[in-house]
Tab-separated table of C-alpha atoms and ligand atoms in Angstrom:
chain	number	residue	atom	x	y	z
A	67	UNK	CA	15.977	21.722	96.460
A	68	UNK	CA	18.960	23.469	94.978
A	69	UNK	CA	21.942	24.436	97.229
A	70	UNK	CA	23.313	27.775	96.306
A	71	UNK	CA	26.839	28.474	97.488
A	72	UNK	CA	26.736	31.883	99.064
A	73	UNK	CA	29.930	33.774	98.986
A	74	UNK	CA	29.586	36.273	101.896
A	75	UNK	CA	29.908	39.847	100.693
A	76	UNK	CA	32.590	41.887	102.403
A	77	UNK	CA	31.227	44.052	105.172
A	78	UNK	CA	33.400	46.545	106.944
A	79	UNK	CA	32.358	47.731	110.417
A	80	UNK	CA	33.436	51.261	111.199
A	81	UNK	CA	33.251	51.856	114.933
A	82	UNK	CA	33.285	55.482	116.144
A	83	UNK	CA	33.447	56.701	119.701
A	84	UNK	CA	34.251	59.925	121.410
A	85	UNK	CA	34.851	59.889	125.205
A	86	UNK	CA	34.135	62.694	127.509
A	87	UNK	CA	37.483	64.367	127.679
A	88	UNK	CA	37.881	67.852	129.097
A	89	UNK	CA	41.563	68.453	128.354
A	90	UNK	CA	42.514	66.159	125.485
A	91	UNK	CA	41.816	66.523	121.812
A	92	UNK	CA	38.289	65.795	120.721
A	93	UNK	CA	37.701	63.847	117.668
A	94	UNK	CA	34.052	63.999	116.647
A	95	UNK	CA	32.440	60.825	115.509
A	96	UNK	CA	31.867	62.524	112.149
A	97	UNK	CA	35.556	62.854	111.575
A	98	UNK	CA	36.120	59.331	112.639
A	99	UNK	CA	33.450	58.062	110.310
A	100	UNK	CA	35.020	60.004	107.454
A	101	UNK	CA	38.464	58.557	108.102
A	102	UNK	CA	37.013	55.018	108.375
A	103	UNK	CA	35.122	55.395	105.086
A	104	UNK	CA	38.211	56.680	103.272
A	105	UNK	CA	40.263	53.881	104.646
A	106	UNK	CA	37.709	51.212	103.679
A	107	UNK	CA	36.946	52.669	100.269
A	108	UNK	CA	40.606	52.468	99.308
A	109	UNK	CA	41.312	49.071	100.816
A	110	UNK	CA	38.082	47.171	100.064
A	111	UNK	CA	36.397	49.061	97.216
A	112	UNK	CA	33.565	46.504	96.799
A	113	UNK	CA	32.740	46.144	100.530
A	114	UNK	CA	29.559	47.233	102.170
A	115	UNK	CA	30.154	49.754	105.035
A	116	UNK	CA	28.321	49.723	108.295
A	117	UNK	CA	28.901	52.379	110.894
A	118	UNK	CA	28.467	51.846	114.579
A	119	UNK	CA	28.578	54.932	116.703
A	120	UNK	CA	28.674	55.733	120.462
A	121	UNK	CA	28.779	59.413	121.259
A	122	UNK	CA	30.040	60.909	124.558
A	123	UNK	CA	30.531	57.517	126.108
A	124	UNK	CA	33.586	56.191	127.828
A	125	UNK	CA	34.990	52.767	127.044
A	126	UNK	CA	36.613	52.572	130.492
A	127	UNK	CA	33.415	52.586	132.591
A	128	UNK	CA	30.821	49.882	132.472
A	129	UNK	CA	28.394	52.142	130.803
A	130	UNK	CA	26.167	50.651	128.157
A	131	UNK	CA	27.249	51.375	124.648
A	132	UNK	CA	24.454	50.662	122.187
A	133	UNK	CA	26.677	51.049	119.097
A	134	UNK	CA	29.185	48.743	120.530
A	135	UNK	CA	26.610	46.136	121.511
A	136	UNK	CA	25.149	46.305	118.004
A	137	UNK	CA	28.620	45.816	116.555
A	138	UNK	CA	29.230	42.762	118.651
A	139	UNK	CA	25.868	41.262	117.787
A	140	UNK	CA	26.692	41.771	114.062
A	141	UNK	CA	30.086	40.156	114.584
A	142	UNK	CA	28.602	37.181	116.392
A	143	UNK	CA	26.016	36.868	113.573
A	144	UNK	CA	28.843	36.630	111.029
A	145	UNK	CA	27.642	39.811	109.300
A	146	UNK	CA	31.074	41.571	109.538
A	147	UNK	CA	34.271	40.645	107.704
A	148	UNK	CA	36.516	43.547	108.612
A	149	UNK	CA	36.703	46.038	111.500
A	150	UNK	CA	38.154	49.530	111.476
A	151	UNK	CA	38.437	52.074	114.404
A	152	UNK	CA	40.567	55.092	115.220
A	153	UNK	CA	42.613	53.208	117.815
A	154	UNK	CA	42.121	49.980	119.705
A	155	UNK	CA	41.163	51.678	122.955
A	156	UNK	CA	38.061	53.167	121.195
A	157	UNK	CA	36.737	49.645	121.008
A	158	UNK	CA	37.684	48.409	124.450
A	159	UNK	CA	39.977	49.839	127.060
A	160	UNK	CA	39.413	47.246	129.738
A	161	UNK	CA	41.638	44.225	129.648
A	162	UNK	CA	39.257	41.318	130.281
A	163	UNK	CA	36.511	42.583	127.909
A	164	UNK	CA	39.132	43.254	125.218
A	165	UNK	CA	40.193	39.621	125.399
A	166	UNK	CA	36.507	38.590	125.164
A	167	UNK	CA	36.005	40.824	122.109
A	168	UNK	CA	39.186	39.445	120.522
A	169	UNK	CA	37.954	35.869	121.060
A	170	UNK	CA	34.634	36.794	119.371
A	171	UNK	CA	36.334	38.387	116.435
A	172	UNK	CA	38.592	35.406	115.943
A	173	UNK	CA	35.682	33.120	116.195
A	174	UNK	CA	34.024	35.012	113.334
A	175	UNK	CA	37.097	34.723	111.200
A	176	UNK	CA	38.387	38.215	111.831
A	177	UNK	CA	41.981	38.070	112.738
A	178	UNK	CA	42.888	41.733	112.781
A	179	UNK	CA	41.477	45.175	113.589
A	180	UNK	CA	42.433	48.009	111.246
A	181	UNK	CA	43.156	51.310	113.000
A	182	UNK	CA	44.317	54.788	112.197
A	183	UNK	CA	46.722	55.061	115.102
A	184	UNK	CA	47.850	51.568	116.115
A	185	UNK	CA	48.152	50.238	112.565
A	186	UNK	CA	46.975	46.712	112.011
A	187	UNK	CA	46.289	45.144	115.408
A	188	UNK	CA	46.756	41.429	114.953
A	189	UNK	CA	44.555	39.513	117.401
A	190	UNK	CA	46.491	36.343	117.493
A	191	UNK	CA	49.553	38.391	118.238
A	192	UNK	CA	50.958	38.971	121.777
A	193	UNK	CA	51.153	42.638	120.751
A	194	UNK	CA	47.430	43.266	121.068
A	195	UNK	CA	47.430	41.753	124.520
A	196	UNK	CA	50.161	44.121	125.493
A	197	UNK	CA	48.255	47.077	123.983
A	198	UNK	CA	45.208	46.078	125.988
A	199	UNK	CA	47.323	45.973	129.125
A	200	UNK	CA	48.700	49.403	128.302
A	201	UNK	CA	45.120	50.773	127.846
A	202	UNK	CA	44.060	49.271	131.195
A	203	UNK	CA	47.156	50.753	132.779
A	204	UNK	CA	46.340	54.172	131.271
A	205	UNK	CA	42.905	54.155	132.878
A	206	UNK	CA	44.451	52.959	136.255
A	207	UNK	CA	47.004	55.748	135.985
A	208	UNK	CA	44.376	58.339	135.221
A	209	UNK	CA	42.333	57.371	138.234
A	210	UNK	CA	45.374	57.444	140.417
A	211	UNK	CA	46.369	60.886	139.309
A	212	UNK	CA	43.045	62.296	140.166
A	213	UNK	CA	43.337	60.754	143.617
A	214	UNK	CA	46.849	61.780	144.247
A	215	UNK	CA	47.982	65.215	143.210
A	216	UNK	CA	51.392	65.036	144.957
A	217	UNK	CA	52.132	61.852	143.049
A	218	UNK	CA	51.433	63.787	139.883
A	219	UNK	CA	54.000	66.397	140.900
A	220	UNK	CA	56.518	63.651	141.552
A	221	UNK	CA	55.813	62.223	138.200
A	222	UNK	CA	56.952	65.394	136.630
A	223	UNK	CA	60.513	64.516	137.824
A	224	UNK	CA	60.974	67.257	140.374
A	225	UNK	CA	63.214	66.342	143.308
A	226	UNK	CA	61.860	66.089	146.818
A	227	UNK	CA	62.998	68.451	149.540
A	228	UNK	CA	65.231	65.972	151.289
A	229	UNK	CA	69.019	66.581	151.437
A	230	UNK	CA	70.842	63.790	149.860
A	231	UNK	CA	74.688	63.266	150.059
A	232	UNK	CA	76.214	63.923	146.656
A	233	UNK	CA	73.788	66.707	145.728
A	234	UNK	CA	72.850	70.256	146.629
A	235	UNK	CA	69.467	71.879	145.990
A	236	UNK	CA	69.244	74.582	143.383
A	237	UNK	CA	67.215	75.733	140.408
A	238	UNK	CA	67.547	74.892	136.757
A	239	UNK	CA	67.764	77.302	133.920
A	240	UNK	CA	64.004	77.692	133.963
A	241	UNK	CA	63.898	78.434	137.640
A	242	UNK	CA	62.410	75.066	138.701
A	243	UNK	CA	63.676	73.120	141.663
A	244	UNK	CA	66.729	70.928	140.739
A	245	UNK	CA	69.434	68.886	142.317
A	246	UNK	CA	73.068	69.696	141.395
A	247	UNK	CA	75.884	67.191	141.744
A	248	UNK	CA	78.627	68.056	144.321
A	249	UNK	CA	81.644	66.525	142.498
A	250	UNK	CA	83.749	65.579	145.555
A	251	UNK	CA	80.724	63.972	147.260
A	252	UNK	CA	79.783	62.188	144.099
A	253	UNK	CA	83.338	60.757	143.856
A	254	UNK	CA	82.944	59.609	147.500
A	255	UNK	CA	79.629	57.919	146.654
A	256	UNK	CA	81.146	56.056	143.656
A	257	UNK	CA	84.139	54.966	145.702
A	258	UNK	CA	81.916	53.794	148.552
A	259	UNK	CA	79.771	51.730	146.080
A	260	UNK	CA	82.898	50.020	144.687
A	261	UNK	CA	84.167	49.375	148.114
A	262	UNK	CA	80.898	47.756	149.359
A	263	UNK	CA	80.799	45.589	146.192
A	264	UNK	CA	84.404	44.594	146.875
A	265	UNK	CA	83.683	43.352	150.336
A	266	UNK	CA	84.434	46.338	152.548
A	267	UNK	CA	82.214	46.608	155.626
A	268	UNK	CA	80.043	49.672	155.953
A	269	UNK	CA	81.929	50.531	159.232
A	270	UNK	CA	85.199	50.543	157.270
A	271	UNK	CA	83.659	52.693	154.467
A	272	UNK	CA	82.260	55.205	156.965
A	273	UNK	CA	85.689	55.412	158.628
A	274	UNK	CA	87.452	55.964	155.306
A	275	UNK	CA	85.000	58.640	154.189
A	276	UNK	CA	85.414	60.378	157.506
A	277	UNK	CA	89.188	60.278	157.205
A	278	UNK	CA	88.877	61.759	153.712
A	279	UNK	CA	87.002	64.744	155.410
A	280	UNK	CA	83.460	63.859	154.526
A	281	UNK	CA	80.492	64.647	156.830
A	282	UNK	CA	76.886	63.621	156.771
A	283	UNK	CA	74.037	65.743	155.453
A	284	UNK	CA	73.587	67.694	158.693
A	285	UNK	CA	77.316	67.959	159.383
A	286	UNK	CA	77.219	64.848	161.603
A	287	UNK	CA	79.841	62.199	161.513
A	288	UNK	CA	79.157	59.443	158.862
A	289	UNK	CA	78.176	56.201	160.410
A	290	UNK	CA	77.223	52.740	159.155
A	291	UNK	CA	73.555	53.698	158.893
A	292	UNK	CA	74.247	56.972	157.040
A	293	UNK	CA	76.499	55.278	154.552
A	294	UNK	CA	73.826	52.636	153.919
A	295	UNK	CA	71.303	55.404	153.422
A	296	UNK	CA	73.342	57.399	151.016
A	297	UNK	CA	74.288	54.334	148.898
A	298	UNK	CA	70.788	52.870	148.704
A	299	UNK	CA	68.889	56.140	148.107
A	300	UNK	CA	67.168	56.002	144.658
A	301	UNK	CA	68.135	59.706	144.242
A	302	UNK	CA	71.865	58.727	143.627
A	303	UNK	CA	70.731	56.596	140.690
A	304	UNK	CA	68.712	59.428	139.301
A	305	UNK	CA	65.383	57.787	140.187
A	306	UNK	CA	62.395	59.583	141.745
A	307	UNK	CA	60.245	58.025	144.386
A	308	UNK	CA	56.871	58.686	145.734
A	309	UNK	CA	55.536	56.809	148.779
A	310	UNK	CA	58.262	54.111	148.244
A	311	UNK	CA	57.320	53.518	144.661
A	312	UNK	CA	59.965	54.363	141.976
A	313	UNK	CA	58.247	56.453	139.447
A	314	UNK	CA	60.985	56.784	136.859
A	315	UNK	CA	63.866	59.133	136.053
A	316	UNK	CA	64.331	62.467	137.716
A	317	UNK	CA	65.547	65.644	136.015
A	318	UNK	CA	68.907	65.411	137.832
A	319	UNK	CA	72.183	63.619	136.943
A	320	UNK	CA	72.600	60.157	138.494
A	321	UNK	CA	75.875	59.562	140.417
A	322	UNK	CA	75.778	55.744	140.249
A	323	UNK	CA	74.815	53.797	137.101
A	324	UNK	CA	71.594	51.924	137.695
A	325	UNK	CA	73.117	48.412	137.645
A	326	UNK	CA	75.771	49.337	140.133
A	327	UNK	CA	73.176	50.965	142.426
A	328	UNK	CA	70.961	47.837	142.156
A	329	UNK	CA	73.850	45.606	142.976
A	330	UNK	CA	74.773	47.620	145.993
A	331	UNK	CA	71.214	47.553	147.206
A	332	UNK	CA	71.004	43.860	146.661
A	333	UNK	CA	74.294	43.536	148.582
A	334	UNK	CA	73.152	45.598	151.479
A	335	UNK	CA	69.585	44.375	151.775
A	336	UNK	CA	68.205	41.011	152.735
A	337	UNK	CA	69.964	37.899	153.668
A	338	UNK	CA	72.075	36.186	150.957
A	339	UNK	CA	72.025	32.442	151.127
A	340	UNK	CA	74.681	29.906	150.597
A	341	UNK	CA	73.677	26.394	149.712
A	342	UNK	CA	75.376	23.765	151.836
A	343	UNK	CA	76.398	20.381	150.713
A	344	UNK	CA	73.443	18.881	152.731
A	345	UNK	CA	71.145	20.942	150.497
A	346	UNK	CA	70.088	23.340	153.222
A	347	UNK	CA	70.547	27.048	152.754
A	348	UNK	CA	72.675	29.013	155.053
A	349	UNK	CA	71.599	32.669	155.350
A	350	UNK	CA	74.374	35.264	155.454
A	351	UNK	CA	72.660	38.258	157.015
A	352	UNK	CA	74.004	41.733	156.472
A	353	UNK	CA	74.496	42.133	160.241
A	354	UNK	CA	77.605	40.008	159.724
A	355	UNK	CA	78.581	42.337	156.903
A	356	UNK	CA	77.961	45.697	158.638
A	357	UNK	CA	78.942	44.901	162.152
A	358	UNK	CA	82.134	43.756	163.715
A	359	UNK	CA	83.417	40.516	164.940
A	360	UNK	CA	82.440	40.798	168.484
A	361	UNK	CA	78.822	41.655	167.601
A	362	UNK	CA	78.366	38.587	165.454
A	363	UNK	CA	80.336	36.350	167.764
A	364	UNK	CA	82.582	35.101	164.981
A	365	UNK	CA	86.209	34.684	165.867
A	366	UNK	CA	87.527	32.840	162.849
A	367	UNK	CA	87.260	33.720	159.077
A	368	UNK	CA	86.372	30.185	158.013
A	369	UNK	CA	83.580	29.534	160.391
A	370	UNK	CA	79.899	30.394	159.799
A	371	UNK	CA	79.383	28.107	156.848
A	372	UNK	CA	82.459	28.724	154.672
A	373	UNK	CA	84.375	25.616	155.806
A	374	UNK	CA	82.469	22.345	155.596
A	375	UNK	CA	83.087	18.753	156.480
A	376	UNK	CA	83.980	16.515	153.486
A	377	UNK	CA	82.364	13.549	155.035
A	378	UNK	CA	78.946	14.760	156.264
A	379	UNK	CA	78.735	18.248	154.724
A	380	UNK	CA	78.076	20.038	158.044
A	381	UNK	CA	79.573	23.524	158.454
A	382	UNK	CA	82.702	23.423	160.658
A	383	UNK	CA	82.811	25.372	163.881
A	384	UNK	CA	85.699	26.883	165.801
A	385	UNK	CA	86.716	25.466	169.126
A	386	UNK	CA	89.755	25.202	171.283
A	387	UNK	CA	91.587	21.946	171.937
A	388	UNK	CA	94.314	21.522	174.423
A	389	UNK	CA	97.652	20.746	172.956
A	390	UNK	CA	100.646	20.231	175.350
A	391	UNK	CA	98.619	22.080	177.984
A	392	UNK	CA	97.748	25.094	175.782
A	393	UNK	CA	94.410	25.677	174.185
A	394	UNK	CA	94.783	25.760	170.373
A	395	UNK	CA	92.036	26.934	167.971
A	396	UNK	CA	90.572	24.093	165.939
A	397	UNK	CA	88.118	23.793	163.121
A	398	UNK	CA	85.770	20.820	163.832
A	399	UNK	CA	82.810	18.899	162.614
A	400	UNK	CA	80.780	19.382	165.805
A	401	UNK	CA	77.914	17.160	166.773
A	402	UNK	CA	76.396	20.064	168.721
A	403	UNK	CA	76.253	21.948	165.396
A	404	UNK	CA	74.699	19.300	163.121
A	405	UNK	CA	77.967	17.469	162.466
A	406	UNK	CA	79.111	13.999	163.294
A	407	UNK	CA	82.698	14.637	164.642
A	408	UNK	CA	84.133	13.371	161.315
A	409	UNK	CA	87.025	15.918	160.919
A	410	UNK	CA	89.163	18.339	162.923
A	411	UNK	CA	91.967	20.505	161.760
A	412	UNK	CA	94.151	23.234	163.179
A	413	UNK	CA	92.559	26.586	162.556
A	414	UNK	CA	95.560	28.840	161.953
A	415	UNK	CA	97.329	26.772	159.250
A	416	UNK	CA	94.027	26.263	157.493
A	417	UNK	CA	93.255	30.013	157.547
A	418	UNK	CA	96.716	30.768	156.181
A	419	UNK	CA	96.441	28.211	153.486
A	420	UNK	CA	93.083	29.474	152.189
A	421	UNK	CA	94.357	33.100	152.305
A	422	UNK	CA	97.536	32.124	150.450
A	423	UNK	CA	95.557	30.215	147.872
A	424	UNK	CA	93.280	33.209	147.292
A	425	UNK	CA	96.138	35.690	146.713
A	426	UNK	CA	97.882	33.238	144.465
A	427	UNK	CA	94.704	32.946	142.390
A	428	UNK	CA	94.221	36.641	142.320
A	429	UNK	CA	97.585	36.958	140.547
A	430	UNK	CA	96.179	35.002	137.607
A	431	UNK	CA	94.288	37.272	135.144
A	432	UNK	CA	92.212	34.224	134.053
A	433	UNK	CA	90.837	33.828	137.652
A	434	UNK	CA	89.335	37.321	137.672
A	435	UNK	CA	88.044	36.875	134.073
A	436	UNK	CA	86.248	33.674	135.101
A	437	UNK	CA	84.866	35.430	138.128
A	438	UNK	CA	83.649	38.319	136.037
A	439	UNK	CA	81.797	35.881	133.811
A	440	UNK	CA	79.442	34.645	136.535
A	441	UNK	CA	76.197	33.092	135.497
A	442	UNK	CA	74.262	36.280	135.962
A	443	UNK	CA	76.556	38.603	133.964
A	444	UNK	CA	74.788	38.082	130.670
A	445	UNK	CA	71.347	38.719	132.254
A	446	UNK	CA	72.605	41.748	134.151
A	447	UNK	CA	73.930	43.126	130.824
A	448	UNK	CA	70.694	42.383	129.047
A	449	UNK	CA	68.609	44.071	131.693
A	450	UNK	CA	70.934	47.126	131.796
A	451	UNK	CA	70.694	47.407	127.905
A	452	UNK	CA	66.874	46.953	127.980
A	453	UNK	CA	66.629	49.804	130.561
A	454	UNK	CA	68.784	52.038	128.422
A	455	UNK	CA	66.667	51.204	125.333
A	456	UNK	CA	63.567	52.070	127.276
A	457	UNK	CA	65.029	55.516	127.937
A	458	UNK	CA	65.692	55.972	124.302
A	459	UNK	CA	62.205	54.895	123.432
A	460	UNK	CA	60.706	57.233	125.942
A	461	UNK	CA	62.771	60.108	124.375
A	462	UNK	CA	61.533	59.157	120.839
A	463	UNK	CA	57.886	59.092	122.025
A	464	UNK	CA	58.294	62.436	123.664
A	465	UNK	CA	59.785	63.783	120.415
A	466	UNK	CA	56.971	62.361	118.353
A	467	UNK	CA	54.409	63.833	120.771
A	468	UNK	CA	56.099	67.260	120.730
A	469	UNK	CA	56.168	67.170	116.967
A	470	UNK	CA	52.402	66.578	116.897
A	471	UNK	CA	52.795	62.939	115.631
A	472	UNK	CA	50.954	61.630	118.688
A	473	UNK	CA	48.070	62.786	120.832
A	474	UNK	CA	48.528	63.436	124.523
A	475	UNK	CA	46.317	60.453	125.289
A	476	UNK	CA	48.412	58.104	123.190
A	477	UNK	CA	51.595	59.423	124.661
A	478	UNK	CA	50.410	59.011	128.171
A	479	UNK	CA	49.258	55.503	127.432
A	480	UNK	CA	52.592	54.512	125.846
A	481	UNK	CA	54.479	56.018	128.710
A	482	UNK	CA	52.463	54.090	131.196
A	483	UNK	CA	53.391	50.927	129.309
A	484	UNK	CA	56.991	51.848	129.381
A	485	UNK	CA	57.032	52.600	133.057
A	486	UNK	CA	55.378	49.330	133.788
A	487	UNK	CA	58.043	47.475	131.790
A	488	UNK	CA	60.742	49.504	133.484
A	489	UNK	CA	59.508	48.555	136.933
A	490	UNK	CA	59.633	44.832	135.958
A	491	UNK	CA	63.171	45.098	134.547
A	492	UNK	CA	64.365	47.045	137.601
A	493	UNK	CA	62.818	44.453	139.906
A	494	UNK	CA	64.583	41.644	138.099
A	495	UNK	CA	67.865	43.416	138.152
A	496	UNK	CA	67.613	44.082	141.810
A	497	UNK	CA	66.821	40.431	142.528
A	498	UNK	CA	70.027	39.284	140.879
A	499	UNK	CA	73.043	38.670	143.212
A	500	UNK	CA	75.767	41.333	143.439
A	501	UNK	CA	78.196	41.248	140.573
A	502	UNK	CA	81.481	39.791	141.582
A	503	UNK	CA	83.023	41.566	138.612
A	504	UNK	CA	83.151	44.886	140.515
A	505	UNK	CA	86.587	44.221	141.953
A	506	UNK	CA	87.941	47.732	142.114
A	507	UNK	CA	88.769	47.489	145.802
A	508	UNK	CA	90.497	44.121	145.617
A	509	UNK	CA	94.030	45.504	145.275
A	510	UNK	CA	93.363	47.522	148.391
A	511	UNK	CA	91.919	44.447	150.152
A	512	UNK	CA	95.178	42.551	149.660
A	513	UNK	CA	97.331	45.327	151.142
A	514	UNK	CA	94.859	46.003	153.927
A	515	UNK	CA	94.510	42.300	154.783
A	516	UNK	CA	96.626	42.382	157.959
A	517	UNK	CA	94.681	45.403	159.248
A	518	UNK	CA	91.282	44.105	158.326
A	519	UNK	CA	88.696	42.956	160.808
A	520	UNK	CA	87.651	39.387	160.754
A	521	UNK	CA	84.327	40.281	159.184
A	522	UNK	CA	85.968	42.222	156.403
A	523	UNK	CA	88.297	39.266	155.692
A	524	UNK	CA	85.306	36.943	155.712
A	525	UNK	CA	83.498	39.127	153.210
A	526	UNK	CA	86.475	39.216	150.853
A	527	UNK	CA	86.841	35.374	151.177
A	528	UNK	CA	83.130	34.931	150.420
A	529	UNK	CA	83.453	37.074	147.210
A	530	UNK	CA	85.719	34.364	145.771
A	531	UNK	CA	85.378	31.175	147.820
A	532	UNK	CA	82.324	29.056	147.524
A	533	UNK	CA	83.427	26.543	150.067
A	534	UNK	CA	86.438	25.231	151.887
A	535	UNK	CA	86.106	21.418	152.220
A	536	UNK	CA	88.012	19.754	155.002
A	537	UNK	CA	88.688	15.997	154.707
A	538	UNK	CA	89.900	13.387	157.207
A	539	UNK	CA	93.606	12.854	157.610
A	540	UNK	CA	94.792	9.723	155.829
A	541	UNK	CA	95.439	6.858	158.289
A	542	UNK	CA	98.846	6.289	159.621
A	543	UNK	CA	100.667	9.352	158.396
A	544	UNK	CA	100.860	13.070	158.682
A	545	UNK	CA	99.202	14.729	155.673
A	546	UNK	CA	100.131	18.018	154.134
A	547	UNK	CA	97.427	20.615	154.440
A	548	UNK	CA	96.651	20.749	150.709
A	549	UNK	CA	95.818	17.012	150.788
A	550	UNK	CA	93.081	17.649	153.252
A	551	UNK	CA	91.805	21.162	152.387
A	552	UNK	CA	90.071	21.817	149.075
A	553	UNK	CA	89.168	25.447	148.188
A	554	UNK	CA	86.117	25.613	145.809
A	555	UNK	CA	86.071	28.892	143.957
A	556	UNK	CA	82.849	30.621	143.153
A	557	UNK	CA	83.531	30.638	139.392
A	558	UNK	CA	83.796	26.846	139.366
A	559	UNK	CA	80.217	26.451	140.502
B	91	LIG	ZN1	81.250	15.655	159.462
């Protein structure tokens, strides 16, 4: 018996499908076949062509597609060497089946799908996975749109009817509903954002805005809750929301840049945690931030986790110790609060020492520069840049679509992919801690220090001070305060 080496002939599979589409452009299978044949004839002149066709069938539903099944059987049988289709979603729009198909193609030695719209879809590339996800997203979006007409309206970027501080309702040049910026209110929002990020309490911000003559939306006095509301509203960042879900950019001008808005939100929402020396996390709730000293029960700026014991790592608490018949405030490692009675130090000189150290450091430009370069600065910048790039990309796509370079279907799918990515970026940015670099209110804080409430002072300290570590007094002599108290700055961590 003679073995004949068989060199497999090239066989190009041309897959054509038109889905039932009432509004979009219809591309008949005849046209698709013609494009496929032209492409194949030019690229693989000697190849055999096989056409697989499904007419009026959707790739998104689980309907049987005889042409597609035939194609897959041919692929599995090793009868196909190249595949062409108009766009990847004609073959498979569902995510999991697409990965299955890709796996079968790769198993048959086919590592790419040639398309008219998507170019060469490389199967071993992450790009094709992403495209499949975009296609799945497009179907999900389409279904959702049919279900929810009001979401569809919101998607168009029209503002809701709510009154938002910083804006007034009006119409644009085309007579559609629009939001117009009220300049003096917008200034107030920007100032308030900087103040919050610099450690001002919401109460202090509300008071200051009231003093500057601002009133709430309904003419009411601005309070803590209204200030929180106006700063955290997605509207001020130019974002539109439907049922709590951010849908993308509105057609109005944002007052706060997105990274600033996200930082303010991060700052005002959810407890922040401080890691203690014993490895446990100490939650700093925003109640402490928004309220006043009497509400949180704090009477000293270093208590509540800022000052810790050098010996056992427990947070120091405030107490009063009798000295020559008079009770004097002390900072102590309290067994009742998880300590071991290791250290005790006079409260007032310690407070003064830490405050003096802070203001001395603030005089050094290098100190602020080091703080500005916190560990998240680079990532924050990257995310903000990525969001801006997404905007640009969205604009380019819209331009391409308007110029006829892209079908409505493709454009919708591409946009859905961008929105998904945008949500992910925004979520990550929101999860980063507030930027300590926004120090616009710090000069004011220094001057206002004597008049500040304890909570406000504590907030300013927390912006800069990681921990105040108090050690034991050396045996047999009186130690200077700087021998016993070490201020650990945030930038040094
Ligand atoms: Zn201790």
